[in-house]
Short mmCIF file of C-alpha atoms in Angstrom, two decimals:
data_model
loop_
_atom_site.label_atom_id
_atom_site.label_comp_id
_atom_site.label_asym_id
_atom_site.label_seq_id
_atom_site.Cartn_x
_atom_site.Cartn_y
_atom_site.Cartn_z
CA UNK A 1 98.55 176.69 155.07
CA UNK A 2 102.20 175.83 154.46
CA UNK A 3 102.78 174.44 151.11
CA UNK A 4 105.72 172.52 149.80
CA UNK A 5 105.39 174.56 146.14
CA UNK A 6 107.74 174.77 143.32
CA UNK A 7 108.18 178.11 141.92
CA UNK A 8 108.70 179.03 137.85
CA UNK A 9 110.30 181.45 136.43
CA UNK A 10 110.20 182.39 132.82
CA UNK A 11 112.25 180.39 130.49
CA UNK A 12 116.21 180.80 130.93
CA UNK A 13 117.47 183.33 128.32
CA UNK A 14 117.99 181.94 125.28
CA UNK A 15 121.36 183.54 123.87
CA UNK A 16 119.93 183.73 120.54
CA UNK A 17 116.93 186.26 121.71
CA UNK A 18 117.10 187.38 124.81
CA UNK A 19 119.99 190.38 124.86
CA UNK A 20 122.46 189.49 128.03
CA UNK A 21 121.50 192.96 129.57
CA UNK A 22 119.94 193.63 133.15
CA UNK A 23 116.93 195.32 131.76
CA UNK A 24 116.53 193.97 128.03
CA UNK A 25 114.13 196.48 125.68
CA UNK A 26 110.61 195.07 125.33
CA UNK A 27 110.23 192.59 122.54
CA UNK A 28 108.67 193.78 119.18
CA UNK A 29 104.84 192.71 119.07
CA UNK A 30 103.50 189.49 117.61
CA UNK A 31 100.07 187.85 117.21
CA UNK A 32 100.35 185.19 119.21
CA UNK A 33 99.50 184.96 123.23
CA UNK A 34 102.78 184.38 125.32
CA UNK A 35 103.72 182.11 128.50
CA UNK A 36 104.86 184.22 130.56
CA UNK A 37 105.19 182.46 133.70
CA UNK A 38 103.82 179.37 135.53
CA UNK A 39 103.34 179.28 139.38
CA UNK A 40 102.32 175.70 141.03
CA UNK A 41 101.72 175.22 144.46
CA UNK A 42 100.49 171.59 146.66
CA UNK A 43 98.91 171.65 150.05
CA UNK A 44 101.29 170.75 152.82
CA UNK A 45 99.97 167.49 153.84
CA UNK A 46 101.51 165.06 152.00
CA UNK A 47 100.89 161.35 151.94
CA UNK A 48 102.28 158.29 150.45
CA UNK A 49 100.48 156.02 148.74
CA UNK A 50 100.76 153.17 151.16
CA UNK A 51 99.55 155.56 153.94
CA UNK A 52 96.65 156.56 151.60
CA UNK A 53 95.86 153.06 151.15
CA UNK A 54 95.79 151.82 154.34
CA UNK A 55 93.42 154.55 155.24
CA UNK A 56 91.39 153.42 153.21
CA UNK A 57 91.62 150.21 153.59
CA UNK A 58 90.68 150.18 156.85
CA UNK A 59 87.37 151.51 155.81
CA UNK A 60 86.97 149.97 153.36
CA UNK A 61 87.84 146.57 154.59
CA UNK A 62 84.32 146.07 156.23
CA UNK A 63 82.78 146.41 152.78
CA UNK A 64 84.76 145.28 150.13
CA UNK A 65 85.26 141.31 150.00
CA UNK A 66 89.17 141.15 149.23
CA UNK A 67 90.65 144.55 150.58
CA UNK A 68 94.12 143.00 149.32
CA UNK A 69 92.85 143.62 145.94
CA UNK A 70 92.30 147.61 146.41
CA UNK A 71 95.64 147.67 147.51
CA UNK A 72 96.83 145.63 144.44
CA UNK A 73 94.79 148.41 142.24
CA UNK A 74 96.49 151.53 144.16
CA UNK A 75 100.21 149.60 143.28
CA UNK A 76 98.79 149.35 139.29
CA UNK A 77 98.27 153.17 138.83
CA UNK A 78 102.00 153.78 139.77
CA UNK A 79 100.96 156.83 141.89
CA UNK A 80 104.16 156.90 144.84
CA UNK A 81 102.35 159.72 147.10
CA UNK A 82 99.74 162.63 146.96
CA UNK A 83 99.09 166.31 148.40
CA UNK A 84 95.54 166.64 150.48
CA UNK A 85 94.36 169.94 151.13
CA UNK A 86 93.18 168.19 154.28
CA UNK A 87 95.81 166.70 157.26
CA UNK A 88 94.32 162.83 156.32
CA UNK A 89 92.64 162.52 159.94
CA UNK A 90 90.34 165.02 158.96
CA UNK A 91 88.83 163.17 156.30
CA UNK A 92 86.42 160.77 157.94
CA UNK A 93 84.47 164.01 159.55
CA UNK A 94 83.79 165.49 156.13
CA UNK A 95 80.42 163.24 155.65
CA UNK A 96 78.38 165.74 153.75
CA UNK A 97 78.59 167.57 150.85
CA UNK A 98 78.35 170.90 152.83
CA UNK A 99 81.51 169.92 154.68
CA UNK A 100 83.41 169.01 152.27
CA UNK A 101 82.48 171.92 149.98
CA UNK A 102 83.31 174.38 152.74
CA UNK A 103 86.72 173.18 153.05
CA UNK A 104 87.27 173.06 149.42
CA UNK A 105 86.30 176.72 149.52
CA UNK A 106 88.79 177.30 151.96
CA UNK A 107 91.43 175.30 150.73
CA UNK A 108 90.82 176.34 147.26
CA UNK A 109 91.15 180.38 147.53
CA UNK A 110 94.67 179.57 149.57
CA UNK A 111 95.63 177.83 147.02
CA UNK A 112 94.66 179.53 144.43
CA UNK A 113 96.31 182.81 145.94
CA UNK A 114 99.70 180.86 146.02
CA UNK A 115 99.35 179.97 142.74
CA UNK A 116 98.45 183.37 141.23
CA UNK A 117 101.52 184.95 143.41
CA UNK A 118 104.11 182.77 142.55
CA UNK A 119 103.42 183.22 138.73
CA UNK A 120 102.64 186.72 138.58
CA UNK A 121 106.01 187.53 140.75
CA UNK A 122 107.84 184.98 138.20
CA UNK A 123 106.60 187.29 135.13
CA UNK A 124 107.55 190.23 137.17
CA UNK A 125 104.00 191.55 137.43
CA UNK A 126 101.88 193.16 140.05
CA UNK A 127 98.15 191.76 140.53
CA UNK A 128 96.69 195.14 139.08
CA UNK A 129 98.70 194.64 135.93
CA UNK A 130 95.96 191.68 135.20
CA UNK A 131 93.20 192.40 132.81
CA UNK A 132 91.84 188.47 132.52
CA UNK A 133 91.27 186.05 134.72
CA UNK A 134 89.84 182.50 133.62
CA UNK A 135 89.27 179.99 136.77
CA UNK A 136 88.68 176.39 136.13
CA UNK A 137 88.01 173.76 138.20
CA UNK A 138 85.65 170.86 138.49
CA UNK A 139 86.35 169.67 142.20
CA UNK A 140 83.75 172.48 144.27
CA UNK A 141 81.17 174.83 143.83
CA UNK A 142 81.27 179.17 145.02
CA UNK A 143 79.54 181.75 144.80
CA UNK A 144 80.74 184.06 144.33
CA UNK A 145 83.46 182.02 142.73
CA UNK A 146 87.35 181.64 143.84
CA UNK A 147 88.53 183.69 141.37
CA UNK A 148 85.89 186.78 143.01
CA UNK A 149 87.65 186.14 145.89
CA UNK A 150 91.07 186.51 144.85
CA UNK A 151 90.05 189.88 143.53
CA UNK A 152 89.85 190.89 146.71
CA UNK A 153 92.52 188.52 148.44
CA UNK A 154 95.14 189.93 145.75
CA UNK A 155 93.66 192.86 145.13
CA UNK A 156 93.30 192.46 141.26
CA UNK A 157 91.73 195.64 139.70
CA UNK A 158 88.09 196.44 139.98
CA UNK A 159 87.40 196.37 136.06
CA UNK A 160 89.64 192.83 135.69
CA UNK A 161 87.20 190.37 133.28
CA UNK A 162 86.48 187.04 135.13
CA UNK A 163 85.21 183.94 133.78
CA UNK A 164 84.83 181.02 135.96
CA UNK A 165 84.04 177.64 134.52
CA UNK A 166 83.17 174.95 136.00
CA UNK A 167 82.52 171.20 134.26
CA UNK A 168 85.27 170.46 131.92
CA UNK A 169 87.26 168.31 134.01
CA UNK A 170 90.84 166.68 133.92
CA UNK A 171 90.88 168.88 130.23
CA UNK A 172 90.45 172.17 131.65
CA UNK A 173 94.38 172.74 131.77
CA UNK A 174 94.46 172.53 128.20
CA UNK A 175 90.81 174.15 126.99
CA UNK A 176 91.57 177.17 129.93
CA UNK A 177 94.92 177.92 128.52
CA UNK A 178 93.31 177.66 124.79
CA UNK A 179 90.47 180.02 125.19
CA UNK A 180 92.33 182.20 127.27
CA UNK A 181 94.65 182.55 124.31
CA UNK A 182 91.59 182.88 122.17
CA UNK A 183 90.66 185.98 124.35
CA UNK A 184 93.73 187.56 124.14
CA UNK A 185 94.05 187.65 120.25
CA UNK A 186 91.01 189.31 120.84
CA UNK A 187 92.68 191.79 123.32
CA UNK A 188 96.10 191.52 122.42
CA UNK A 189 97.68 194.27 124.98
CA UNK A 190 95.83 192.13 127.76
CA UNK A 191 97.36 190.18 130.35
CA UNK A 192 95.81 187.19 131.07
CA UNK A 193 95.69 184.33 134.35
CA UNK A 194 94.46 180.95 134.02
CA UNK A 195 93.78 179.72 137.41
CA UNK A 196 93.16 175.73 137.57
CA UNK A 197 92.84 174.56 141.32
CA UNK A 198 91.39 170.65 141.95
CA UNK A 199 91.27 169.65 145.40
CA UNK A 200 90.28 165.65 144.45
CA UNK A 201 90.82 164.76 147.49
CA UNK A 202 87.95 166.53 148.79
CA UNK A 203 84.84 164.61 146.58
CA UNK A 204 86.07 161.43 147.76
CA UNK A 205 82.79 159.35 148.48
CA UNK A 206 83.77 157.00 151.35
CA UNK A 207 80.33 154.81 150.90
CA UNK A 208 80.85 154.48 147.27
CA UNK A 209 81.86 150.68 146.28
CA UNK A 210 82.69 150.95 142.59
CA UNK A 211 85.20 150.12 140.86
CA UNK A 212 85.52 153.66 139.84
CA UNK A 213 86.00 154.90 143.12
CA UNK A 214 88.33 152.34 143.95
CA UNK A 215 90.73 153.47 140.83
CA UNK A 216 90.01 157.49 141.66
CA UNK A 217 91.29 157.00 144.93
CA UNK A 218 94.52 155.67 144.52
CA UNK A 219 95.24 158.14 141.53
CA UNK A 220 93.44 161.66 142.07
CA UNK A 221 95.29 163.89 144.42
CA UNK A 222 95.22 167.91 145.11
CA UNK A 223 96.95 171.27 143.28
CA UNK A 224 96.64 174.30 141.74
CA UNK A 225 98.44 176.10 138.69
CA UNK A 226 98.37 179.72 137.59
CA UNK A 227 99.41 180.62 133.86
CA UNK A 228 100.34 184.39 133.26
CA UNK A 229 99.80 184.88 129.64
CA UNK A 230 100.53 188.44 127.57
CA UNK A 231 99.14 189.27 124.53
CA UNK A 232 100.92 189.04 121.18
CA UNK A 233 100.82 193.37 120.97
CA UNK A 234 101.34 193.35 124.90
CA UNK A 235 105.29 194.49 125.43
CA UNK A 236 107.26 192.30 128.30
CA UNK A 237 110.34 192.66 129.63
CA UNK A 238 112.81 189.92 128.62
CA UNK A 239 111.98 186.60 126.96
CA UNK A 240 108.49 185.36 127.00
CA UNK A 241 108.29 181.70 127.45
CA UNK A 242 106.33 179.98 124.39
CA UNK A 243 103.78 181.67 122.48
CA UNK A 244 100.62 179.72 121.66
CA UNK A 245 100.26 179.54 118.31
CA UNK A 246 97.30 177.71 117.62
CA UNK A 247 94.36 175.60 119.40
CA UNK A 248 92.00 173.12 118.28
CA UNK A 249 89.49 171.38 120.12
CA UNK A 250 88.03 167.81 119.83
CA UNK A 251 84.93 166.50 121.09
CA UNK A 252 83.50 162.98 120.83
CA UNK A 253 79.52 162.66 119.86
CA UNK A 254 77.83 160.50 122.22
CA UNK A 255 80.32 159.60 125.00
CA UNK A 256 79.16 161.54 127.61
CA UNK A 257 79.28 158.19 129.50
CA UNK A 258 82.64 158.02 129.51
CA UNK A 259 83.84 160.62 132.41
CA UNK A 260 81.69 162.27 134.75
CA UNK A 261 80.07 163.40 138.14
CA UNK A 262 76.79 161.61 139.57
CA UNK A 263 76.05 163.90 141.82
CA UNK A 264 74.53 162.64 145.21
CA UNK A 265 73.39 163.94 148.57
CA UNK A 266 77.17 163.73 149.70
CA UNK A 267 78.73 165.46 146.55
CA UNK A 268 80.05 164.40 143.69
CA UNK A 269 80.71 160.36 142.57
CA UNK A 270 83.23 159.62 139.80
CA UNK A 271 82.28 158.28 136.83
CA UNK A 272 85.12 156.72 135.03
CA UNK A 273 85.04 154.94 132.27
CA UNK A 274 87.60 151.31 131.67
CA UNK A 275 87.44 152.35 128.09
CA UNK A 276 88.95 155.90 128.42
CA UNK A 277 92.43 154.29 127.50
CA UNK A 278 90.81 152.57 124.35
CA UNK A 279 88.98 155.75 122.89
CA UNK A 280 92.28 158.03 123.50
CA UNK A 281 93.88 155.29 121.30
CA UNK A 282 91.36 155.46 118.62
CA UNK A 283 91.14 158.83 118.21
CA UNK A 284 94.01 161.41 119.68
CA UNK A 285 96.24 160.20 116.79
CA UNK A 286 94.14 161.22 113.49
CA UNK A 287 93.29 164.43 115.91
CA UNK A 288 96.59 165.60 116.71
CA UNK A 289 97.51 164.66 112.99
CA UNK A 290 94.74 166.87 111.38
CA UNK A 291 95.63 169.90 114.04
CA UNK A 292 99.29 169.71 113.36
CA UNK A 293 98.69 169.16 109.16
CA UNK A 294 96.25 172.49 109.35
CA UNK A 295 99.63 174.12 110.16
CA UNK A 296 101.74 172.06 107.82
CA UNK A 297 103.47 170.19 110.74
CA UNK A 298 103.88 166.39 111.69
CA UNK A 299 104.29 164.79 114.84
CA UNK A 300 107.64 164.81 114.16
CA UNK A 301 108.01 168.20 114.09
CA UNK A 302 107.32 168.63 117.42
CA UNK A 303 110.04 167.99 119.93
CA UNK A 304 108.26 168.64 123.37
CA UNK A 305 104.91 166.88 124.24
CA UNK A 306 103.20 167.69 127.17
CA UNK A 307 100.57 165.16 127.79
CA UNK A 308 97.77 165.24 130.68
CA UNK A 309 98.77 162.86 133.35
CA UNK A 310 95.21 160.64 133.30
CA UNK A 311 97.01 157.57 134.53
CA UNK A 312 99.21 154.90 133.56
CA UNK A 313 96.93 153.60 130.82
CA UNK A 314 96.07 156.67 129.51
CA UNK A 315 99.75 157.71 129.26
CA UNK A 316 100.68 154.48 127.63
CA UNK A 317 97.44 155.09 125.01
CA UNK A 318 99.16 158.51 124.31
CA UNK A 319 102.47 156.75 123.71
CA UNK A 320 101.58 154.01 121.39
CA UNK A 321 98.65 156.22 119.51
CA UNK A 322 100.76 158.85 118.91
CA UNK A 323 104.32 156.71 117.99
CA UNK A 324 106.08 158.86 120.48
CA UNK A 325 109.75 158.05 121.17
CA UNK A 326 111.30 156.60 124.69
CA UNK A 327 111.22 159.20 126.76
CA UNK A 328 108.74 161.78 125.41
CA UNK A 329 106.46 161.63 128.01
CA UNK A 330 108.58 161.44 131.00
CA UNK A 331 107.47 164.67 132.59
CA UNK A 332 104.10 163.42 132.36
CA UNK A 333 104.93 159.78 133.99
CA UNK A 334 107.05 161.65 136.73
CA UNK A 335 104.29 164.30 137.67
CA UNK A 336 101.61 161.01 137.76
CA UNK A 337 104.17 159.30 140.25
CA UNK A 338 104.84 162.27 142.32
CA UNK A 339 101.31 163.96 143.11
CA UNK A 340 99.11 161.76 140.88
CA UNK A 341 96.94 163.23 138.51
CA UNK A 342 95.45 166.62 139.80
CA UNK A 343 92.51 167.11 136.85
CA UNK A 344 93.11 170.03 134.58
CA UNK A 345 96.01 171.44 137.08
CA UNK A 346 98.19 168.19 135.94
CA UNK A 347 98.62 169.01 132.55
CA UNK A 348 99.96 173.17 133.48
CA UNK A 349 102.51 171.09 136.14
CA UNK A 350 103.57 169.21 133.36
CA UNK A 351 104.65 172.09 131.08
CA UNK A 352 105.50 174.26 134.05
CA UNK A 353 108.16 171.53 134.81
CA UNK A 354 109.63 172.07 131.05
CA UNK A 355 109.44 175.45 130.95
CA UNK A 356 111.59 175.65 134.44
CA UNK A 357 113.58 172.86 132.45
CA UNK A 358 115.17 175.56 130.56
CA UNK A 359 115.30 172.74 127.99
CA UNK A 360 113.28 173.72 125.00
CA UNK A 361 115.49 176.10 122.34
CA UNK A 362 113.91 178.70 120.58
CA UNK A 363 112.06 177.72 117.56
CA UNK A 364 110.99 174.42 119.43
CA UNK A 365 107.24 173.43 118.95
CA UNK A 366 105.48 171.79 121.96
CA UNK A 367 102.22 169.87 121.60
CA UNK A 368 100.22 170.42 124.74
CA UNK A 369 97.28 167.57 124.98
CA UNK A 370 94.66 166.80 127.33
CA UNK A 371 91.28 164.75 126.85
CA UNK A 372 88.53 164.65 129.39
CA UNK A 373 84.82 164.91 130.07
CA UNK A 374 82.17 165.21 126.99
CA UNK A 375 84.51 163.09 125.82
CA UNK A 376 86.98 165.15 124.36
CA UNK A 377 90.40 166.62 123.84
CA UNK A 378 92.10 169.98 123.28
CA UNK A 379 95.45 170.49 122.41
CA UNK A 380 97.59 173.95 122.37
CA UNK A 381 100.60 174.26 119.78
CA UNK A 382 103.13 176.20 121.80
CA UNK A 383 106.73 177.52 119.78
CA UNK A 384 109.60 178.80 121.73
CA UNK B 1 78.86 126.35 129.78
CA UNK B 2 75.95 125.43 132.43
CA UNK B 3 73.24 127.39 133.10
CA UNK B 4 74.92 128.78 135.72
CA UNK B 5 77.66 129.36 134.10
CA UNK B 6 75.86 131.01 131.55
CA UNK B 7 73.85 133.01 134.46
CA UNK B 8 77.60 133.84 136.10
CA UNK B 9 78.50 135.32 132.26
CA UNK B 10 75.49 137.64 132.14
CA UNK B 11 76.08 139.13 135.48
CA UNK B 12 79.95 139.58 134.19
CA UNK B 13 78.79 141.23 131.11
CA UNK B 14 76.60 143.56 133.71
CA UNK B 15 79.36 144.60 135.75
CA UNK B 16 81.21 145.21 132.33
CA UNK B 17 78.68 147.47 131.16
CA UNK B 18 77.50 149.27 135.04
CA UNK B 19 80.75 148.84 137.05
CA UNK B 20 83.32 149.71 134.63
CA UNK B 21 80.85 151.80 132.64
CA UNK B 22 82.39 149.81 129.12
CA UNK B 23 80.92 149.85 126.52
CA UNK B 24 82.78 146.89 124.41
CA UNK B 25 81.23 143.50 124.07
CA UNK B 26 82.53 140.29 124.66
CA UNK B 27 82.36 137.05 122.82
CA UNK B 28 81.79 134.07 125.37
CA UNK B 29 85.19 132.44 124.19
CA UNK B 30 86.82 136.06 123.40
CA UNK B 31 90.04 136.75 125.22
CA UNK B 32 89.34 139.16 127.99
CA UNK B 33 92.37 140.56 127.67
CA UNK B 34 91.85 142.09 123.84
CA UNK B 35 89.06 144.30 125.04
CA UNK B 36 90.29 145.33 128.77
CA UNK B 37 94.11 146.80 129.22
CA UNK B 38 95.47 145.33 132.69
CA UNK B 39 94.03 147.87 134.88
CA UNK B 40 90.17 147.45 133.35
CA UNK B 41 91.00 143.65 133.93
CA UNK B 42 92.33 144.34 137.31
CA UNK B 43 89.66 146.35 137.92
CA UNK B 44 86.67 143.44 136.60
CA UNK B 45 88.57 141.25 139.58
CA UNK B 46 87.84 143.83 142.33
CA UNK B 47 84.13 143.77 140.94
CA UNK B 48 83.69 140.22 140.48
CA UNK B 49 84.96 139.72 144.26
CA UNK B 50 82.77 141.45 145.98
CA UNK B 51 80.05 140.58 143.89
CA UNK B 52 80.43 136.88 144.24
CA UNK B 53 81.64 137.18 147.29
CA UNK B 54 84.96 135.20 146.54
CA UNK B 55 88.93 135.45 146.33
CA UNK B 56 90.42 134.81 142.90
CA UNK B 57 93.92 133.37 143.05
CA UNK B 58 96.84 133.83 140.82
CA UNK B 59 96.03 130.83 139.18
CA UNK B 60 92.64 131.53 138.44
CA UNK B 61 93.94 134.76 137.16
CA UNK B 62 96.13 132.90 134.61
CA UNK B 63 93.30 130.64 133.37
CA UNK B 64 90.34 132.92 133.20
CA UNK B 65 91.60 133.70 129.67
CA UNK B 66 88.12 134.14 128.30
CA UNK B 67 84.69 135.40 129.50
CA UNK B 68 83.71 131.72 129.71
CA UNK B 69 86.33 130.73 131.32
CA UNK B 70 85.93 133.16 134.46
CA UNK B 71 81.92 132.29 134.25
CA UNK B 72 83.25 128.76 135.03
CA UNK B 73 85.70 129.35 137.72
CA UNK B 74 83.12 132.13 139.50
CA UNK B 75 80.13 128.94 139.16
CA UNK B 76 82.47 126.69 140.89
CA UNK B 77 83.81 128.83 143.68
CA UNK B 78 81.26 131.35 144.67
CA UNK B 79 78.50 130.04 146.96
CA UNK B 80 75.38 128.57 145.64
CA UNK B 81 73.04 131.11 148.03
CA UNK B 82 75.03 134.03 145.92
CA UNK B 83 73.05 134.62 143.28
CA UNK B 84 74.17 135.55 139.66
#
């Protein structure tokens, strides 16, 4: 599959740590996990989001009583195009869940491979230098899973420690790269990969009239993003990107309602809450607060915020909860117009954009945030 | 409001509660538009059209400020064989 990718590398040298030489010494140890690299790549079929709406639309049309209405919703979540891991005429044959499962298999270990090679060759590492591999997704089902696969498609050792998990949804970005971390203080000379790859696209239910289903399909769209992480004791060549310093997770008692799968016959139908806007506004500002005081910070003290792209409501709810400045969330706003939000990979494109940015200095603290099913939230402190 | 009215308002509140899986509850004379953000409100149009069966104009948009107020517009427009 041809894929129109960006590539990462590490974070430009800072001239403050990084030693102008061609082959700096390794850095002295620390405790906390870095970011080494980031590698994103997109499926090669690419559609804009009038295309994608009059696709559907023309489906759809038979069903729903005012089709110029689902176009109307598609303008609202300010999503210009999406990847498909599918060319678009394919998708009316999928029908089943077996079909479309199968090609998210496919699609996914492609993908996935992409992903893995473009970050591991950005942090200047072979496949057999990785000890840890965490795969997340919540868009298909394997077993064995992708990221058994890409042990053998890479050829990742034979003793590397896998953990796929599947279920956490659009904040998978942000919990893989946090227990990842958490593994690695464990095993600080480890190398570790988090692997998030969401093919959206592919549990669209074309029967399904809700409202839900209407919004999911003008915003979801397809990706994958690989994080190479070392561990603090782990020696690297050159400067890391930012270390995680700290996680903290949030979850929200009694709103499993909120976010979800139904799962049907055909595969898996959104569930997707109107109020997911109002309960990030209620309650990712005290959060992010009491995770930021536990380290003596305030939101002010962090200059880079790198927010999940859930959609234009959700974005605006992260804005106005948190008091964020003009601007702050731009990355996140131009990822959601570009490809849309792409579940737990959206929130790794968002800070694999700033890292590439060369922007952050060192010292800089980045608040990485993402909410999703349970309901909950999990947010990793980065400093450059 | 009539009792159909008041039937339209219940079947509202349903689609509130199923459709957009919310939660929040509305006063009859509450402004729709302090519980949904534009999307969710968007969103309760696309529902309440093909439910009903029915186009809702610009106009109607602008004067379904309340829960009773789109109860009363939905009465008065959608067919009488719809049922709430």
């Amino acid at each position: 599959m041809g894929c129109r990718t960006s590539q990462l590398g590490r974070v430009a040298p800072a001239p403050i740590r990084a030693p102008k030489v061609a082959d700096p010494s390794p850095r002295p140890a620390t405790t906390s996990p870095a970011v080494l690299s980031i590698g994103r790549a997109l499926p090669g079929n690419y559609a804009d989001q009038e295309t994608l709406t009059a696709a559907l639309r023309a489906h759809w049309a038979r069903q729903h009583f005012n089709a110029d209405r689902l176009e109307e919703l598609h303008r609202a979540v300010r999503v210009k195009g999406r990847h498909l891991a599918l060319p678009l005429a394919e998708y009316p044959e999928l029908g089943t869940f077996k079909r479309s499962n199968d090609a998210w298999i496919r699609v996914a270990e492609e993908l996935g491979a992409e992903a893995i090679t473009r970050a591991l060759d950005a942090a200047g590492l072979a496949p057999a230098d990785v000890d840890q591999l965490v795969f997340v997704t919540v868009t298909g089902l394997a077993t064995p899973s992708i990221d058994a696969k890409l042990v053998n498609r890479l050829g990742l050792r034979r003793d590397v420690k896998r953990m796929p998990v599947f279920g956490l949804g659009c904040v998978a970005g942000a919990a893989g790269l946090a227990r990842l971390s958490d593994l690695l203080t464990g095993f600080p000379g480890d190398v570790g990969v988090l692997l998030s790859v969401e093919l959206c696209s592919l549990t669209l239910q074309r029967e399904d009239l809700s409202v839900a289903n209407a919004v999911a399909s003008g915003i979801f769209g397809d990706g994958a993003a690989a994080v190479v992480l070392a561990g603090g004791s782990r020696a690297v060549k050159g400067p890391p990107g930012p270390r995680i310093v700290a996680t903290r997770s949030a979850f929200y008692p009694d709103t499993e309602w909120v976010m979800g799968w139904d799962f049907r016959d055909t595969g898996f139908q959104v569930v997707l809450s109107a109020e997911v806007p109002r309960i990030t506004r209620e309650n990712i500002g005290k959060d992010v607060d009491g995770f930021l005081a536990a380290h003596g910070l305030r939101r002010s003290d962090v200059r880079h915020w790198i927010a999940h792209t859930g959609g234009p409501k959700v974005l605006e709810a992260f804005q106005s909860a948190l008091a964020l400045p003009d601007g702050a969330l731009d990355r996140s706003w131009r990822s959601l117009e570009e490809v849309g939000n792409l579940s737990s990979a959206s929130v790794l494109f968002v800070l694999g954009d700033l890292v590439a940015s060369g922007e952050p200095s060192p010292g800089d603290l980045g608040l990485l945030v993402a909410m999703g099913p349970g309901f909950c939230a999990e947010m990793v402190l980065l400093r450059w | 409001m009539s009792g159909r009215e008041a039937e339209v308002a219940a079947e509202i509140r349903r689609i509130v509660r199923e459709d957009l899986h919310a939660r929040t509850e509305f006063g009859d004379s509450e402004e729709l538009a302090s519980r949904l953000d534009s999307l969710a409100l968007l969103s309760l149009v696309v529902a309440v059209e093909d439910r009903f069966r029915i186009v809702l104009t610009e106009e109607d948009a602008a004067a379904a400020r309340s829960l009773a107020d789109l109860a009363r517009i939905v009465a008065a427009r959608a067919p009488a064989e719809v049922p709430p």
